[in-house]
mmCIF file of C-alpha atoms in Angstrom:
data_model
loop_
_atom_site.group_PDB
_atom_site.id
_atom_site.type_symbol
_atom_site.label_atom_id
_atom_site.label_comp_id
_atom_site.label_asym_id
_atom_site.label_seq_id
_atom_site.Cartn_x
_atom_site.Cartn_y
_atom_site.Cartn_z
ATOM 1 C CA UNK X 1 10.346 -3.694 18.489
ATOM 2 C CA UNK X 2 14.128 -3.483 18.451
ATOM 3 C CA UNK X 3 14.319 -5.644 15.333
ATOM 4 C CA UNK X 4 11.757 -3.467 13.550
ATOM 5 C CA UNK X 5 13.661 -0.316 14.537
ATOM 6 C CA UNK X 6 16.942 -1.836 13.322
ATOM 7 C CA UNK X 7 15.353 -2.880 10.037
ATOM 8 C CA UNK X 8 13.849 0.560 9.484
ATOM 9 C CA UNK X 9 17.126 2.285 10.362
ATOM 10 C CA UNK X 10 19.006 0.019 7.938
ATOM 11 C CA UNK X 11 16.512 0.789 5.186
ATOM 12 C CA UNK X 12 16.797 4.543 5.762
ATOM 13 C CA UNK X 13 20.600 4.349 5.829
ATOM 14 C CA UNK X 14 20.632 2.349 2.586
ATOM 15 C CA UNK X 15 18.297 4.827 0.908
ATOM 16 C CA UNK X 16 20.460 7.748 2.021
ATOM 17 C CA UNK X 17 23.599 5.974 0.753
ATOM 18 C CA UNK X 18 22.010 5.398 -2.651
ATOM 19 C CA UNK X 19 20.716 8.982 -2.788
ATOM 20 C CA UNK X 20 24.167 10.400 -2.069
ATOM 21 C CA UNK X 21 26.133 7.939 -4.215
ATOM 22 C CA UNK X 22 24.293 8.346 -7.505
ATOM 23 C CA UNK X 23 23.145 11.298 -9.566
ATOM 24 C CA UNK X 24 19.439 11.801 -10.212
ATOM 25 C CA UNK X 25 19.744 10.464 -13.764
ATOM 26 C CA UNK X 26 21.546 7.340 -12.539
ATOM 27 C CA UNK X 27 18.933 6.773 -9.811
ATOM 28 C CA UNK X 28 16.116 7.108 -12.346
ATOM 29 C CA UNK X 29 17.881 4.738 -14.736
ATOM 30 C CA UNK X 30 18.511 2.193 -11.958
ATOM 31 C CA UNK X 31 14.910 2.427 -10.740
ATOM 32 C CA UNK X 32 13.613 1.907 -14.275
ATOM 33 C CA UNK X 33 15.861 -1.144 -14.670
ATOM 34 C CA UNK X 34 14.695 -2.624 -11.360
ATOM 35 C CA UNK X 35 11.021 -2.092 -12.244
ATOM 36 C CA UNK X 36 11.547 -3.627 -15.674
ATOM 37 C CA UNK X 37 13.188 -6.717 -14.121
ATOM 38 C CA UNK X 38 10.296 -6.996 -11.647
ATOM 39 C CA UNK X 39 7.804 -6.678 -14.498
ATOM 40 C CA UNK X 40 9.580 -9.406 -16.478
ATOM 41 C CA UNK X 41 9.954 -11.749 -13.518
ATOM 42 C CA UNK X 42 6.572 -11.270 -11.809
ATOM 43 C CA UNK X 43 4.431 -9.862 -14.616
ATOM 44 C CA UNK X 44 1.848 -12.623 -14.339
ATOM 45 C CA UNK X 45 1.289 -11.936 -10.640
ATOM 46 C CA UNK X 46 1.174 -8.146 -10.681
ATOM 47 C CA UNK X 47 -2.623 -8.124 -10.823
ATOM 48 C CA UNK X 48 -2.721 -9.786 -7.388
ATOM 49 C CA UNK X 49 -0.467 -7.053 -5.972
ATOM 50 C CA UNK X 50 -2.521 -4.360 -7.717
ATOM 51 C CA UNK X 51 -5.659 -5.834 -6.154
ATOM 52 C CA UNK X 52 -4.051 -5.689 -2.717
ATOM 53 C CA UNK X 53 -3.214 -2.046 -3.437
ATOM 54 C CA UNK X 54 -6.852 -1.367 -4.386
ATOM 55 C CA UNK X 55 -8.173 -3.032 -1.232
ATOM 56 C CA UNK X 56 -5.775 -1.395 1.190
ATOM 57 C CA UNK X 57 -5.202 2.049 -0.332
ATOM 58 C CA UNK X 58 -8.476 2.976 -2.057
ATOM 59 C CA UNK X 59 -9.486 5.647 0.511
ATOM 60 C CA UNK X 60 -6.028 7.221 0.351
ATOM 61 C CA UNK X 61 -6.043 7.174 -3.455
ATOM 62 C CA UNK X 62 -9.419 8.912 -3.532
ATOM 63 C CA UNK X 63 -8.133 11.512 -1.067
ATOM 64 C CA UNK X 64 -5.038 11.971 -3.236
ATOM 65 C CA UNK X 65 -7.230 12.493 -6.301
ATOM 66 C CA UNK X 66 -9.227 15.103 -4.390
ATOM 67 C CA UNK X 67 -6.062 16.989 -3.434
ATOM 68 C CA UNK X 68 -4.846 16.795 -7.029
ATOM 69 C CA UNK X 69 -8.106 18.267 -8.313
ATOM 70 C CA UNK X 70 -7.922 21.045 -5.708
ATOM 71 C CA UNK X 71 -4.306 21.745 -6.687
ATOM 72 C CA UNK X 72 -5.244 21.899 -10.376
ATOM 73 C CA UNK X 73 -8.157 24.229 -9.616
ATOM 74 C CA UNK X 74 -5.906 26.595 -7.634
ATOM 75 C CA UNK X 75 -3.353 26.602 -10.450
ATOM 76 C CA UNK X 76 -6.035 27.285 -13.048
ATOM 77 C CA UNK X 77 -7.579 30.289 -11.264
ATOM 78 C CA UNK X 78 -4.117 31.756 -10.626
ATOM 79 C CA UNK X 79 -4.302 32.613 -6.921
ATOM 80 C CA UNK X 80 -0.568 32.079 -6.575
ATOM 81 C CA UNK X 81 1.275 33.690 -9.504
ATOM 82 C CA UNK X 82 4.488 31.739 -8.862
ATOM 83 C CA UNK X 83 2.845 28.293 -8.988
ATOM 84 C CA UNK X 84 3.439 25.864 -11.828
ATOM 85 C CA UNK X 85 1.307 26.156 -14.961
ATOM 86 C CA UNK X 86 -1.929 24.184 -14.867
ATOM 87 C CA UNK X 87 -0.955 21.799 -17.659
ATOM 88 C CA UNK X 88 -3.646 20.717 -20.121
ATOM 89 C CA UNK X 89 -6.641 22.998 -20.175
ATOM 90 C CA UNK X 90 -9.834 21.360 -19.007
ATOM 91 C CA UNK X 91 -8.107 18.485 -17.210
ATOM 92 C CA UNK X 92 -9.290 17.802 -13.676
ATOM 93 C CA UNK X 93 -5.962 16.407 -12.474
ATOM 94 C CA UNK X 94 -2.371 17.615 -12.435
ATOM 95 C CA UNK X 95 -0.046 16.167 -15.068
ATOM 96 C CA UNK X 96 1.541 13.732 -12.606
ATOM 97 C CA UNK X 97 -1.825 12.477 -11.353
ATOM 98 C CA UNK X 98 -3.121 12.198 -14.930
ATOM 99 C CA UNK X 99 -0.148 9.938 -15.717
ATOM 100 C CA UNK X 100 -0.929 7.797 -12.670
ATOM 101 C CA UNK X 101 -4.619 7.601 -13.592
ATOM 102 C CA UNK X 102 -3.677 6.512 -17.116
ATOM 103 C CA UNK X 103 -1.431 3.784 -15.682
ATOM 104 C CA UNK X 104 -4.332 2.573 -13.517
ATOM 105 C CA UNK X 105 -6.631 2.659 -16.551
ATOM 106 C CA UNK X 106 -4.175 0.421 -18.424
ATOM 107 C CA UNK X 107 -4.664 -2.368 -15.848
ATOM 108 C CA UNK X 108 -6.957 -5.272 -16.587
ATOM 109 C CA UNK X 109 -9.524 -3.835 -14.195
ATOM 110 C CA UNK X 110 -11.888 -6.830 -14.230
ATOM 111 C CA UNK X 111 -9.067 -9.134 -13.175
ATOM 112 C CA UNK X 112 -7.727 -6.667 -10.588
ATOM 113 C CA UNK X 113 -11.168 -6.102 -9.041
ATOM 114 C CA UNK X 114 -11.814 -9.859 -8.985
ATOM 115 C CA UNK X 115 -8.584 -10.381 -7.049
ATOM 116 C CA UNK X 116 -9.525 -7.429 -4.811
ATOM 117 C CA UNK X 117 -12.773 -9.216 -3.921
ATOM 118 C CA UNK X 118 -10.764 -12.365 -3.176
ATOM 119 C CA UNK X 119 -8.452 -10.330 -0.914
ATOM 120 C CA UNK X 120 -11.487 -8.885 0.887
ATOM 121 C CA UNK X 121 -12.979 -12.326 1.393
ATOM 122 C CA UNK X 122 -9.638 -13.606 2.712
ATOM 123 C CA UNK X 123 -9.378 -10.673 5.135
ATOM 124 C CA UNK X 124 -12.889 -11.267 6.455
ATOM 125 C CA UNK X 125 -12.375 -15.011 6.809
ATOM 126 C CA UNK X 126 -9.096 -14.491 8.644
ATOM 127 C CA UNK X 127 -10.699 -11.919 10.911
ATOM 128 C CA UNK X 128 -13.526 -14.301 11.836
ATOM 129 C CA UNK X 129 -11.244 -17.326 12.226
ATOM 130 C CA UNK X 130 -8.721 -15.464 14.383
ATOM 131 C CA UNK X 131 -11.460 -13.956 16.567
ATOM 132 C CA UNK X 132 -13.252 -17.280 17.073
ATOM 133 C CA UNK X 133 -10.077 -19.252 17.692
ATOM 134 C CA UNK X 134 -8.951 -16.666 20.235
ATOM 135 C CA UNK X 135 -12.216 -17.084 22.144
ATOM 136 C CA UNK X 136 -11.943 -20.881 21.967
ATOM 137 C CA UNK X 137 -8.299 -20.799 23.101
ATOM 138 C CA UNK X 138 -9.039 -18.475 26.018
ATOM 139 C CA UNK X 139 -12.008 -20.630 27.055
ATOM 140 C CA UNK X 140 -9.782 -23.706 27.016
ATOM 141 C CA UNK X 141 -7.141 -21.869 29.113
ATOM 142 C CA UNK X 142 -9.803 -20.822 31.643
ATOM 143 C CA UNK X 143 -11.125 -24.372 31.839
ATOM 144 C CA UNK X 144 -7.666 -25.879 32.375
ATOM 145 C CA UNK X 145 -6.578 -23.311 34.966
ATOM 146 C CA UNK X 146 -9.779 -22.914 36.988
ATOM 147 C CA UNK X 147 -8.404 -24.875 39.949
ATOM 148 C CA UNK X 148 -5.135 -22.907 40.149
ATOM 149 C CA UNK X 149 -4.511 -20.048 42.520
ATOM 150 C CA UNK X 150 -3.548 -16.488 41.654
ATOM 151 C CA UNK X 151 0.242 -17.026 41.829
ATOM 152 C CA UNK X 152 0.425 -19.928 39.310
ATOM 153 C CA UNK X 153 -1.961 -18.132 36.925
ATOM 154 C CA UNK X 154 0.176 -14.990 37.102
ATOM 155 C CA UNK X 155 3.319 -17.065 36.452
ATOM 156 C CA UNK X 156 1.676 -18.732 33.444
ATOM 157 C CA UNK X 157 0.578 -15.403 31.998
ATOM 158 C CA UNK X 158 4.065 -13.881 32.476
ATOM 159 C CA UNK X 159 5.835 -16.866 30.877
#
């Protein structure tokens, strides 16, 4: 727990240092350069990462799309006069979400969904294997320690 807290604190401190040290244009330029290097170096494997994103974040993405549609609807009917303009007429999403949807549409969806199925299978297999091996391990522990008293068992569990 202490290591995780230290790591998180270091990450936050680094992000704050970068935010204070560079202007917004420099940060955007640096971020674009980093993403371009990642794309060049790991471009062949990005579909695997995209599939992991689909498997783990699909409910949140759908919720995000719902909020974007609600935001666009509120902008279009003009309840709040000081809100941003609604963007393209007839579009369900805000401009930012439309850009993100277009990026997702540019993916090789068949390949991404195939990898997403593989991720799901791997998750289920790991869940079953870990659960079964835990039961087997605990059964073995019970069998080996059945003749011990309470004090040695407590010492073993605390060690």
